[in-house]
mmCIF file of C-alpha atoms and ligand atoms in Angstrom:
data_model
loop_
_atom_site.group_PDB
_atom_site.id
_atom_site.type_symbol
_atom_site.label_atom_id
_atom_site.label_comp_id
_atom_site.label_asym_id
_atom_site.label_seq_id
_atom_site.Cartn_x
_atom_site.Cartn_y
_atom_site.Cartn_z
ATOM 1 C CA MET A 1 -17.443 58.168 19.587
ATOM 2 C CA ALA A 2 -18.516 56.269 16.423
ATOM 3 C CA LYS A 3 -14.945 55.069 16.027
ATOM 4 C CA ARG A 4 -14.927 53.674 19.594
ATOM 5 C CA ILE A 5 -18.186 51.810 18.945
ATOM 6 C CA VAL A 6 -16.735 50.296 15.743
ATOM 7 C CA ILE A 7 -13.615 49.166 17.609
ATOM 8 C CA LEU A 8 -15.751 47.761 20.423
ATOM 9 C CA CYS A 9 -17.928 45.859 17.947
ATOM 10 C CA MET A 10 -14.900 44.480 16.124
ATOM 11 C CA GLY A 11 -13.426 43.392 19.444
ATOM 12 C CA LEU A 12 -16.649 41.637 20.367
ATOM 13 C CA LEU A 13 -16.803 39.899 16.988
ATOM 14 C CA LEU A 14 -13.192 38.781 17.351
ATOM 15 C CA ALA A 15 -13.856 37.439 20.861
ATOM 16 C CA LEU A 16 -16.922 35.587 19.567
ATOM 17 C CA PHE A 17 -14.949 34.191 16.641
ATOM 18 C CA LEU A 18 -12.131 33.023 18.915
ATOM 19 C CA SER A 19 -14.495 31.372 21.388
ATOM 20 C CA PHE A 20 -16.082 29.497 18.477
ATOM 21 C CA THR A 21 -12.920 28.372 16.750
ATOM 22 C CA GLU A 22 -11.137 27.547 20.002
ATOM 23 C CA ARG A 23 -13.379 24.632 20.786
ATOM 24 C CA ASN A 24 -14.099 23.372 17.286
ATOM 25 C CA ARG A 25 -17.713 24.438 17.756
ATOM 26 C CA ASP A 26 -17.756 25.815 14.239
ATOM 27 C CA ARG A 27 -16.820 22.517 12.637
ATOM 28 C CA VAL A 28 -19.681 21.360 10.469
ATOM 29 C CA SER A 29 -17.780 20.029 7.510
ATOM 30 C CA PHE A 30 -14.850 17.642 7.467
ATOM 31 C CA SER A 31 -12.244 16.696 4.903
ATOM 32 C CA ARG A 32 -12.585 13.393 3.080
ATOM 33 C CA THR A 33 -9.812 11.971 5.278
ATOM 34 C CA GLU A 34 -11.587 13.105 8.446
ATOM 35 C CA ARG A 35 -14.842 11.572 7.230
ATOM 36 C CA ARG A 36 -13.159 8.212 6.507
ATOM 37 C CA MET A 37 -10.447 7.585 9.073
ATOM 38 C CA LEU A 38 -11.045 6.739 12.693
ATOM 39 C CA HIS A 39 -7.703 7.541 14.302
ATOM 40 C CA ILE A 40 -6.616 10.877 12.909
ATOM 41 C CA PRO A 41 -5.475 14.015 14.725
ATOM 42 C CA THR A 42 -7.946 16.845 15.412
ATOM 43 C CA PRO A 43 -6.725 20.037 13.707
ATOM 44 C CA GLY A 44 -6.062 22.959 16.038
ATOM 45 C CA LEU A 45 -6.507 20.927 19.206
ATOM 46 C CA PHE A 46 -3.194 21.975 20.740
ATOM 47 C CA ASP A 47 -3.116 25.510 19.348
ATOM 48 C CA GLY A 48 -4.004 27.139 22.676
ATOM 49 C CA GLY A 49 -0.572 26.918 24.320
ATOM 50 C CA GLY A 50 0.261 23.356 23.248
ATOM 51 C CA TYR A 51 -2.317 21.659 25.470
ATOM 52 C CA PHE A 52 -6.025 21.513 26.250
ATOM 53 C CA THR A 53 -7.874 20.654 29.428
ATOM 54 C CA VAL A 54 -11.140 18.904 30.143
ATOM 55 C CA THR A 55 -12.757 19.536 33.523
ATOM 56 C CA PRO A 56 -15.940 18.075 35.046
ATOM 57 C CA ASP A 57 -17.557 21.459 34.305
ATOM 58 C CA ASP A 58 -16.666 21.120 30.607
ATOM 59 C CA LEU A 59 -18.190 17.642 30.515
ATOM 60 C CA LYS A 60 -21.328 18.808 32.325
ATOM 61 C CA ARG A 61 -21.635 21.816 30.020
ATOM 62 C CA ASP A 62 -21.451 19.467 27.020
ATOM 63 C CA GLY A 63 -24.197 17.437 28.667
ATOM 64 C CA TRP A 64 -22.480 14.147 29.564
ATOM 65 C CA CYS A 65 -24.862 11.187 29.387
ATOM 66 C CA PHE A 66 -24.351 7.396 29.383
ATOM 67 C CA PRO A 67 -24.684 6.220 25.750
ATOM 68 C CA VAL A 68 -27.121 3.345 26.410
ATOM 69 C CA ARG A 69 -30.178 3.719 28.633
ATOM 70 C CA ASP A 70 -30.154 0.925 31.286
ATOM 71 C CA GLY A 71 -26.999 -0.409 29.661
ATOM 72 C CA VAL A 72 -24.420 -2.376 31.634
ATOM 73 C CA LEU A 73 -20.737 -2.967 30.944
ATOM 74 C CA PHE A 74 -19.618 -6.499 30.163
ATOM 75 C CA THR A 75 -16.506 -8.295 28.924
ATOM 76 C CA PRO A 76 -17.171 -10.391 25.832
ATOM 77 C CA GLU A 77 -15.421 -13.745 25.445
ATOM 78 C CA PHE A 78 -13.353 -12.423 22.608
ATOM 79 C CA ARG A 79 -12.385 -8.837 23.262
ATOM 80 C CA HIS A 80 -11.241 -7.354 19.957
ATOM 81 C CA GLN A 81 -10.640 -3.877 21.293
ATOM 82 C CA PRO A 82 -8.880 -3.578 24.630
ATOM 83 C CA VAL A 83 -9.573 0.066 25.389
ATOM 84 C CA GLY A 84 -13.245 0.921 25.266
ATOM 85 C CA TRP A 85 -16.430 -0.190 26.935
ATOM 86 C CA TYR A 86 -18.719 -2.936 25.730
ATOM 87 C CA ILE A 87 -22.215 -1.838 26.799
ATOM 88 C CA MET A 88 -24.993 -4.409 26.778
ATOM 89 C CA SER A 89 -28.711 -3.859 27.038
ATOM 90 C CA ALA A 90 -31.663 -6.221 27.358
ATOM 91 C CA GLU A 91 -33.552 -4.131 24.842
ATOM 92 C CA GLU A 92 -33.378 -5.513 21.301
ATOM 93 C CA GLY A 93 -31.810 -2.948 18.921
ATOM 94 C CA HIS A 94 -31.398 -0.389 21.711
ATOM 95 C CA GLU A 95 -30.779 3.245 20.883
ATOM 96 C CA VAL A 96 -27.235 4.507 21.171
ATOM 97 C CA ARG A 97 -27.084 8.130 22.309
ATOM 98 C CA SER A 98 -24.404 10.737 21.909
ATOM 99 C CA ALA A 99 -22.571 11.061 25.231
ATOM 100 C CA MET A 100 -22.178 14.824 24.764
ATOM 101 C CA GLU A 101 -23.205 17.512 22.317
ATOM 102 C CA GLY A 102 -21.044 17.813 19.248
ATOM 103 C CA VAL A 103 -20.692 17.460 15.509
ATOM 104 C CA VAL A 104 -20.656 14.082 13.773
ATOM 105 C CA ARG A 105 -17.299 13.583 12.030
ATOM 106 C CA LEU A 106 -17.434 10.018 10.691
ATOM 107 C CA VAL A 107 -20.245 7.602 9.859
ATOM 108 C CA ARG A 108 -19.145 4.418 8.151
ATOM 109 C CA LYS A 109 -18.254 0.777 8.428
ATOM 110 C CA THR A 110 -14.868 0.235 10.100
ATOM 111 C CA ASP A 111 -13.075 -2.703 11.739
ATOM 112 C CA LEU A 112 -15.453 -2.152 14.653
ATOM 113 C CA GLY A 113 -18.621 -2.488 12.568
ATOM 114 C CA ARG A 114 -20.885 0.447 11.679
ATOM 115 C CA THR A 115 -19.254 3.343 13.494
ATOM 116 C CA VAL A 116 -20.085 6.930 14.452
ATOM 117 C CA VAL A 117 -17.500 9.446 15.711
ATOM 118 C CA VAL A 118 -18.622 12.710 17.323
ATOM 119 C CA LEU A 119 -16.291 15.677 17.896
ATOM 120 C CA HIS A 120 -17.173 17.639 21.039
ATOM 121 C CA PRO A 121 -16.689 21.305 21.977
ATOM 122 C CA ASN A 122 -14.344 20.185 24.812
ATOM 123 C CA GLY A 123 -11.886 18.784 22.234
ATOM 124 C CA LEU A 124 -12.489 15.079 22.891
ATOM 125 C CA GLU A 125 -14.123 12.713 20.458
ATOM 126 C CA THR A 126 -16.419 9.781 21.258
ATOM 127 C CA VAL A 127 -16.615 6.605 19.194
ATOM 128 C CA TYR A 128 -19.724 4.394 19.020
ATOM 129 C CA ALA A 129 -19.608 1.112 17.120
ATOM 130 C CA HIS A 130 -21.257 -2.234 16.416
ATOM 131 C CA HIS A 131 -24.512 -0.906 15.019
ATOM 132 C CA ASP A 132 -27.340 -2.278 12.972
ATOM 133 C CA ARG A 133 -28.228 1.157 11.679
ATOM 134 C CA THR A 134 -26.835 4.671 12.008
ATOM 135 C CA LEU A 135 -29.198 7.647 12.323
ATOM 136 C CA VAL A 136 -26.873 10.585 11.571
ATOM 137 C CA LYS A 137 -24.448 11.756 8.884
ATOM 138 C CA SER A 138 -21.123 13.568 8.900
ATOM 139 C CA GLY A 139 -21.572 17.274 9.659
ATOM 140 C CA ASP A 140 -24.782 16.802 11.706
ATOM 141 C CA TYR A 141 -24.992 18.614 15.028
ATOM 142 C CA VAL A 142 -26.091 16.267 17.823
ATOM 143 C CA ALA A 143 -27.282 17.141 21.310
ATOM 144 C CA ALA A 144 -26.198 15.105 24.335
ATOM 145 C CA GLY A 145 -28.541 12.144 24.635
ATOM 146 C CA GLN A 146 -29.667 12.326 21.010
ATOM 147 C CA PRO A 147 -30.039 8.864 19.401
ATOM 148 C CA ILE A 148 -27.350 8.377 16.747
ATOM 149 C CA ALA A 149 -27.545 4.636 16.012
ATOM 150 C CA LEU A 150 -29.255 1.352 16.819
ATOM 151 C CA ALA A 151 -27.184 -1.448 18.382
ATOM 152 C CA GLU A 152 -26.527 -4.734 16.648
ATOM 153 C CA ALA A 153 -27.108 -8.218 18.064
ATOM 154 C CA ASP A 154 -24.136 -10.598 17.990
ATOM 155 C CA HIS A 155 -24.707 -14.233 19.033
ATOM 156 C CA GLY A 156 -27.783 -13.161 20.963
ATOM 157 C CA VAL A 157 -26.084 -10.266 22.774
ATOM 158 C CA VAL A 158 -27.053 -6.718 21.855
ATOM 159 C CA TYR A 159 -24.174 -4.398 22.574
ATOM 160 C CA THR A 160 -22.444 -1.154 21.697
ATOM 161 C CA TYR A 161 -18.715 -0.515 21.701
ATOM 162 C CA PHE A 162 -17.889 2.907 23.158
ATOM 163 C CA THR A 163 -14.595 4.711 23.586
ATOM 164 C CA LEU A 164 -13.112 8.193 23.920
ATOM 165 C CA MET A 165 -10.447 9.706 21.697
ATOM 166 C CA ALA A 166 -8.009 12.575 22.093
ATOM 167 C CA ASP A 167 -6.327 13.712 18.891
ATOM 168 C CA GLY A 168 -7.109 10.373 17.244
ATOM 169 C CA VAL A 169 -5.771 8.270 20.122
ATOM 170 C CA ALA A 170 -8.296 5.958 21.768
ATOM 171 C CA LEU A 171 -8.533 6.053 25.528
ATOM 172 C CA SER A 172 -10.762 4.289 27.984
ATOM 173 C CA PRO A 173 -13.969 6.032 29.117
ATOM 174 C CA ASP A 174 -12.800 4.898 32.607
ATOM 175 C CA VAL A 175 -10.619 7.991 32.542
ATOM 176 C CA ILE A 176 -13.644 10.286 32.993
ATOM 177 C CA ALA A 177 -16.494 8.090 34.203
ATOM 178 C CA ASP A 178 -17.144 5.068 36.422
ATOM 179 C CA SER A 179 -18.697 1.864 35.123
ATOM 180 C CA SER A 180 -22.219 3.005 35.905
ATOM 181 C CA GLY A 181 -21.588 6.045 33.738
ATOM 182 C CA ARG A 182 -21.238 8.644 36.505
ATOM 183 C CA LEU A 183 -18.650 11.329 35.846
ATOM 184 C CA LYS A 184 -15.541 11.204 37.991
ATOM 185 C CA PRO A 185 -14.596 14.530 39.608
ATOM 186 C CA VAL A 186 -11.333 14.713 37.691
ATOM 187 C CA SER A 187 -9.722 17.260 35.436
ATOM 188 C CA LEU A 188 -7.479 16.208 32.601
ATOM 189 C CA LYS A 189 -4.740 18.043 30.809
ATOM 190 C CA PHE A 190 -3.786 16.732 27.349
ATOM 191 C CA TRP A 191 -0.632 17.712 25.497
ATOM 192 C CA ARG A 192 1.857 16.511 22.957
ATOM 193 C CA ASP A 193 5.230 15.617 24.417
ATOM 194 C CA ALA A 194 8.565 16.300 22.707
ATOM 195 C CA ASP A 195 8.144 13.037 20.773
ATOM 196 C CA GLY A 196 4.803 14.181 19.392
ATOM 197 C CA ALA A 197 2.842 11.555 21.360
ATOM 198 C CA VAL A 198 -0.412 12.532 23.067
ATOM 199 C CA ARG A 199 -0.091 12.494 26.855
ATOM 200 C CA ALA A 200 -2.585 13.217 29.585
ATOM 201 C CA THR A 201 -2.425 13.860 33.281
ATOM 202 C CA TYR A 202 -5.035 14.298 35.945
ATOM 203 C CA PHE A 203 -4.832 17.535 37.837
ATOM 204 C CA SER A 204 -6.760 18.931 40.781
ATOM 205 C CA ALA A 205 -8.020 22.439 41.510
ATOM 206 C CA GLY A 206 -4.524 23.505 42.605
ATOM 207 C CA THR A 207 -3.323 22.469 39.089
ATOM 208 C CA VAL A 208 -0.853 20.069 40.695
ATOM 209 C CA GLU A 209 -0.316 17.205 38.329
ATOM 210 C CA GLU A 210 -0.998 14.043 40.263
ATOM 211 C CA ARG A 211 -0.791 10.893 38.234
ATOM 212 C CA ASN A 212 -1.025 9.580 34.742
ATOM 213 C CA PRO A 213 -4.309 7.867 33.910
ATOM 214 C CA ASP A 214 -2.384 5.058 32.171
ATOM 215 C CA PHE A 215 -3.603 5.196 28.666
ATOM 216 C CA GLU A 216 -3.739 2.041 26.721
ATOM 217 C CA TRP A 217 -2.853 3.006 23.205
ATOM 218 C CA GLU A 218 -5.067 1.140 20.851
ATOM 219 C CA HIS A 219 -3.641 2.512 17.618
ATOM 220 C CA GLY A 220 -1.123 4.899 16.242
ATOM 221 C CA PRO A 221 -2.399 7.495 13.812
ATOM 222 C CA GLU A 222 -3.623 6.247 10.455
ATOM 223 C CA LEU A 223 -1.638 7.442 7.490
ATOM 224 C CA VAL A 224 -3.075 5.135 4.874
ATOM 225 C CA ASP A 225 -6.709 4.514 3.960
ATOM 226 C CA LEU A 226 -7.114 0.730 4.070
ATOM 227 C CA ASP A 227 -10.623 0.843 2.618
ATOM 228 C CA ARG A 228 -9.514 2.222 -0.713
ATOM 229 C CA PRO A 229 -9.868 -0.614 -3.269
ATOM 230 C CA PHE A 230 -6.577 -1.803 -4.779
ATOM 231 C CA THR A 231 -5.715 -1.122 -8.396
ATOM 232 C CA ALA A 232 -4.740 -4.049 -10.653
ATOM 233 C CA MET A 233 -1.137 -2.841 -10.288
ATOM 234 C CA GLU A 234 -1.359 -3.062 -6.490
ATOM 235 C CA ARG A 235 -2.857 -6.564 -6.599
ATOM 236 C CA GLN A 236 -0.244 -7.883 -9.042
ATOM 237 C CA HIS A 237 3.035 -6.222 -8.058
ATOM 238 C CA VAL A 238 4.997 -5.968 -4.843
ATOM 239 C CA GLY A 239 7.112 -2.798 -5.194
ATOM 240 C CA VAL A 240 4.377 -0.230 -5.764
ATOM 241 C CA ALA A 241 3.847 3.154 -4.102
ATOM 242 C CA THR A 242 1.296 3.532 -1.295
ATOM 243 C CA PRO A 243 -1.360 6.104 -2.265
ATOM 244 C CA GLY A 244 -1.704 8.954 0.218
ATOM 245 C CA LEU A 245 1.567 8.253 2.032
ATOM 246 C CA PHE A 246 3.776 11.071 0.743
ATOM 247 C CA GLU A 247 0.940 13.182 -0.645
ATOM 248 C CA ASN A 248 1.413 16.190 1.646
ATOM 249 C CA ALA A 249 5.015 15.863 2.828
ATOM 250 C CA GLN A 250 8.258 14.149 1.945
ATOM 251 C CA THR A 251 8.590 12.661 5.429
ATOM 252 C CA PHE A 252 6.441 10.818 7.917
ATOM 253 C CA THR A 253 7.117 9.518 11.392
ATOM 254 C CA LEU A 254 6.084 6.229 12.936
ATOM 255 C CA ASP A 255 6.188 5.968 16.729
ATOM 256 C CA LEU A 256 6.504 2.238 17.373
ATOM 257 C CA SER A 257 5.737 2.746 21.069
ATOM 258 C CA ARG A 258 2.249 3.732 19.893
ATOM 259 C CA ALA A 259 1.934 1.145 17.142
ATOM 260 C CA GLY A 260 -0.885 -0.692 18.907
ATOM 261 C CA LYS A 261 -1.122 -4.455 18.728
ATOM 262 C CA TRP A 262 1.762 -6.259 17.031
ATOM 263 C CA CYS A 263 3.169 -9.763 16.623
ATOM 264 C CA TYR A 264 6.588 -11.127 15.673
ATOM 265 C CA PRO A 265 6.220 -12.530 12.116
ATOM 266 C CA LEU A 266 7.474 -16.030 12.952
ATOM 267 C CA PRO A 267 7.393 -16.741 16.693
ATOM 268 C CA GLY A 268 10.347 -18.854 17.857
ATOM 269 C CA ALA A 269 12.424 -18.155 14.755
ATOM 270 C CA LYS A 270 16.095 -17.288 14.531
ATOM 271 C CA VAL A 271 17.722 -15.108 11.877
ATOM 272 C CA ILE A 272 19.751 -17.205 9.422
ATOM 273 C CA SER A 273 20.539 -14.340 7.058
ATOM 274 C CA PRO A 274 20.267 -10.626 7.910
ATOM 275 C CA TYR A 275 19.204 -7.696 5.724
ATOM 276 C CA GLY A 276 22.005 -6.531 3.429
ATOM 277 C CA GLY A 277 24.221 -9.542 4.026
ATOM 278 C CA LYS A 278 27.620 -10.246 2.555
ATOM 279 C CA ARG A 279 26.724 -9.163 -0.951
ATOM 280 C CA LYS A 280 24.684 -6.188 0.364
ATOM 281 C CA ASN A 281 21.741 -7.126 -1.833
ATOM 282 C CA HIS A 282 19.561 -9.121 0.524
ATOM 283 C CA THR A 283 16.314 -7.116 0.724
ATOM 284 C CA GLY A 284 14.879 -8.993 3.691
ATOM 285 C CA THR A 285 15.609 -10.886 6.887
ATOM 286 C CA ASP A 286 15.547 -14.700 6.706
ATOM 287 C CA LEU A 287 13.741 -16.278 9.631
ATOM 288 C CA LYS A 288 13.977 -19.996 10.333
ATOM 289 C CA THR A 289 11.810 -22.337 12.399
ATOM 290 C CA ARG A 290 10.314 -25.618 11.202
ATOM 291 C CA PRO A 291 8.592 -26.272 7.865
ATOM 292 C CA ASN A 292 4.844 -25.457 7.845
ATOM 293 C CA ASP A 293 5.007 -23.328 11.003
ATOM 294 C CA LYS A 294 2.507 -20.460 10.915
ATOM 295 C CA ILE A 295 3.668 -17.048 9.709
ATOM 296 C CA ARG A 296 1.743 -14.212 11.367
ATOM 297 C CA ALA A 297 0.711 -10.692 10.365
ATOM 298 C CA VAL A 298 2.866 -8.150 12.209
ATOM 299 C CA PHE A 299 0.167 -5.440 12.554
ATOM 300 C CA ASP A 300 -3.512 -5.145 11.637
ATOM 301 C CA GLY A 301 -3.902 -4.484 7.938
ATOM 302 C CA VAL A 302 -5.236 -5.513 4.551
ATOM 303 C CA VAL A 303 -3.653 -8.175 2.336
ATOM 304 C CA ARG A 304 -2.553 -6.326 -0.783
ATOM 305 C CA PHE A 305 -0.848 -9.174 -2.633
ATOM 306 C CA SER A 306 -1.098 -12.933 -2.251
ATOM 307 C CA GLY A 307 0.327 -15.272 -4.897
ATOM 308 C CA LYS A 308 3.460 -16.499 -6.632
ATOM 309 C CA TYR A 309 6.066 -13.783 -7.222
ATOM 310 C CA SER A 310 9.088 -15.026 -9.219
ATOM 311 C CA ALA A 311 12.080 -15.875 -6.970
ATOM 312 C CA TYR A 312 10.029 -15.063 -3.849
ATOM 313 C CA GLY A 313 7.805 -18.094 -4.438
ATOM 314 C CA ASN A 314 4.507 -17.842 -2.596
ATOM 315 C CA MET A 315 4.352 -14.385 -1.111
ATOM 316 C CA VAL A 316 1.937 -12.350 1.013
ATOM 317 C CA VAL A 317 2.127 -8.542 1.252
ATOM 318 C CA VAL A 318 0.114 -6.791 3.973
ATOM 319 C CA ARG A 319 -0.551 -3.045 3.918
ATOM 320 C CA HIS A 320 -0.843 -1.382 7.335
ATOM 321 C CA ALA A 321 -2.550 1.897 8.249
ATOM 322 C CA ASN A 322 0.693 3.104 9.889
ATOM 323 C CA GLY A 323 2.391 3.480 6.485
ATOM 324 C CA LEU A 324 4.398 0.237 6.470
ATOM 325 C CA GLU A 325 3.931 -2.834 4.346
ATOM 326 C CA THR A 326 5.200 -6.251 5.466
ATOM 327 C CA CYS A 327 6.084 -9.067 3.059
ATOM 328 C CA TYR A 328 6.347 -12.780 3.834
ATOM 329 C CA SER A 329 7.733 -15.178 1.202
ATOM 330 C CA HIS A 330 8.914 -18.690 0.162
ATOM 331 C CA ASN A 331 5.671 -19.811 1.837
ATOM 332 C CA ALA A 332 4.492 -23.393 1.536
ATOM 333 C CA ARG A 333 0.931 -22.072 1.474
ATOM 334 C CA ASN A 334 -0.657 -18.627 1.586
ATOM 335 C CA LEU A 335 -3.672 -18.648 3.907
ATOM 336 C CA VAL A 336 -5.145 -15.269 2.884
ATOM 337 C CA LYS A 337 -6.334 -13.525 -0.282
ATOM 338 C CA SER A 338 -5.845 -10.020 -1.638
ATOM 339 C CA GLY A 339 -8.359 -7.614 -0.104
ATOM 340 C CA GLU A 340 -8.736 -9.590 3.139
ATOM 341 C CA ARG A 341 -8.509 -7.761 6.474
ATOM 342 C CA VAL A 342 -6.060 -9.329 8.930
ATOM 343 C CA LYS A 343 -5.393 -8.724 12.612
ATOM 344 C CA ALA A 344 -1.942 -8.607 14.202
ATOM 345 C CA GLY A 345 -0.972 -12.192 15.030
ATOM 346 C CA GLU A 346 -3.357 -13.797 12.563
ATOM 347 C CA PRO A 347 -1.792 -16.711 10.584
ATOM 348 C CA ILE A 348 -1.389 -15.634 6.965
ATOM 349 C CA ALA A 349 0.932 -18.317 5.512
ATOM 350 C CA THR A 350 2.995 -21.408 6.365
ATOM 351 C CA VAL A 351 6.787 -21.734 6.186
ATOM 352 C CA GLY A 352 8.100 -23.357 3.001
ATOM 353 C CA ARG A 353 10.835 -23.173 0.357
ATOM 354 C CA THR A 354 8.945 -22.111 -2.779
ATOM 355 C CA GLY A 355 10.751 -19.821 -5.245
ATOM 356 C CA ARG A 356 14.517 -19.468 -4.960
ATOM 357 C CA ALA A 357 15.246 -20.904 -1.500
ATOM 358 C CA THR A 358 17.705 -23.540 -0.331
ATOM 359 C CA THR A 359 15.969 -24.300 2.957
ATOM 360 C CA GLU A 360 12.538 -23.848 4.512
ATOM 361 C CA HIS A 361 12.394 -20.308 5.908
ATOM 362 C CA CYS A 362 10.474 -17.032 5.785
ATOM 363 C CA HIS A 363 12.075 -14.187 3.855
ATOM 364 C CA PHE A 364 10.571 -11.242 5.745
ATOM 365 C CA GLU A 365 10.617 -7.702 4.385
ATOM 366 C CA VAL A 366 9.333 -4.354 5.620
ATOM 367 C CA ARG A 367 8.660 -1.741 2.985
ATOM 368 C CA VAL A 368 7.697 1.919 2.747
ATOM 369 C CA ASN A 369 6.111 3.121 -0.477
ATOM 370 C CA GLY A 370 7.160 -0.178 -2.080
ATOM 371 C CA VAL A 371 10.831 0.170 -1.098
ATOM 372 C CA PRO A 372 12.347 -2.403 1.312
ATOM 373 C CA PHE A 373 14.352 -1.289 4.352
ATOM 374 C CA ASN A 374 16.096 -3.147 7.164
ATOM 375 C CA SER A 375 13.566 -4.858 9.463
ATOM 376 C CA ASP A 376 16.092 -4.364 12.333
ATOM 377 C CA TYR A 377 14.689 -0.808 12.551
ATOM 378 C CA VAL A 378 11.335 -2.298 13.516
ATOM 379 C CA PHE A 379 12.215 -5.511 15.378
ATOM 380 C CA ASP A 380 14.882 -6.533 17.824
ATOM 381 C CA HIS A 381 15.156 -10.003 16.278
ATOM 382 C CA SER A 382 17.232 -11.376 19.190
ATOM 383 C CA ARG A 383 14.366 -10.641 21.619
ATOM 384 C CA HIS A 384 11.529 -11.040 19.104
ATOM 385 C CA ALA A 385 10.355 -7.621 20.268
ATOM 386 C CA LEU A 386 9.052 -4.531 18.537
ATOM 387 C CA ARG A 387 11.508 -1.708 19.086
ATOM 388 C CA ASP A 388 10.397 1.181 21.298
ATOM 389 C CA VAL A 389 11.549 3.917 18.921
ATOM 390 C CA ARG A 390 10.324 6.574 16.554
ATOM 391 C CA LEU A 391 11.229 6.110 12.911
ATOM 392 C CA THR A 392 11.284 8.961 10.429
ATOM 393 C CA PHE A 393 11.017 8.055 6.759
ATOM 394 C CA ARG A 394 12.044 10.476 4.047
ATOM 395 C CA ARG A 395 11.359 10.099 0.360
ATOM 396 C CA LYS A 396 14.276 11.355 -1.705
ATOM 397 C CA SER A 397 13.886 12.889 -5.151
ATOM 398 C CA ASN A 398 15.033 9.647 -6.802
ATOM 399 C CA GLY A 399 12.259 7.720 -5.063
ATOM 400 C CA SER A 400 14.534 5.964 -2.555
ATOM 401 C CA ILE A 401 13.599 6.018 1.132
ATOM 402 C CA SER A 402 15.849 6.908 4.051
ATOM 403 C CA VAL A 403 15.086 5.764 7.611
ATOM 404 C CA LYS A 404 16.217 7.509 10.770
ATOM 405 C CA THR A 405 15.780 6.558 14.426
ATOM 406 C CA ASP A 406 15.631 9.300 17.022
HETATM 407 ZN ZN1 ZN B 501 15.912 -13.905 2.155
#
């Protein structure tokens, strides 16, 4: 009899434990990476059979509430982030409330301004940004409707930026709610497809998958912490390793179809000399337009190096969160400084022939961990288009990098 009670108790404890861990309800502390990076995967999210679902009941149970009382959606003149909601309120410094109960993962300044990310028992995360002040810290439990920040005024408009995330991938709140903040009667199933990308489908009570909610991918996952200050070595040299990149594994994968916003480095250019070339020692791709045309950052990132660099002449190196670095050289003028944040498409230099160059052009390189590889893996130069492929980078024992497309 006593034995049966012990077994029963252990079973109950196990069931309790599983129900807690299953939904991340037990998460009260986060790793340094989780506390700092916006777009990172949620550990364990797909452990229960490779997918998770979110139903209207789940959202109600977690207490869904519109993040700004009497707030209305609007489209600002310059929309930096295409995915989420901009919520405006007439009230100066309005309170921003957690949309559901959960645990605060991240509180810090990001590209979006002062930002709070909350992880919810249903597996989703919510992101709140553009704040004057934040009222919570990482690890805090918050109830649905609890104030977590105060909105910031920008050119006379007080607004909050709000978006959902699944496994670090931003998705529009439109997926679950209408513009007045009312929940839609939809159920969502999230999973990782064979390529490792996060996918989602609406399904109805009969579990028939109906249609894809058309995610707009705002970002790929972040592999590199762009807020870490550069060392003197990183500010002065081009071929240096990227901290954090191969810390836990010898390989990493970059899905260019999820790379977020991008821009061809020199719009309108044609290739006058490819990577490798006749003597197999050309470490970049030479792009030609007219002198003084604007050279543009390929992805969002931080300028790591800007200055003269021997035969390269004036050179700009941009570090991206996706693990790549892009280098632009022989510039007439560099328009950015080391440490500056740049957006994809932002002009960073003008075309010139400084350093060892026989004509005005941009010597464009892509690098991983300081090592150049063929930019044809990333761009279809004939179409000026980012390739729709997944690249796997492997660091070999001698420090060289191999690239594979799959
Ligand atoms: Zn070149």
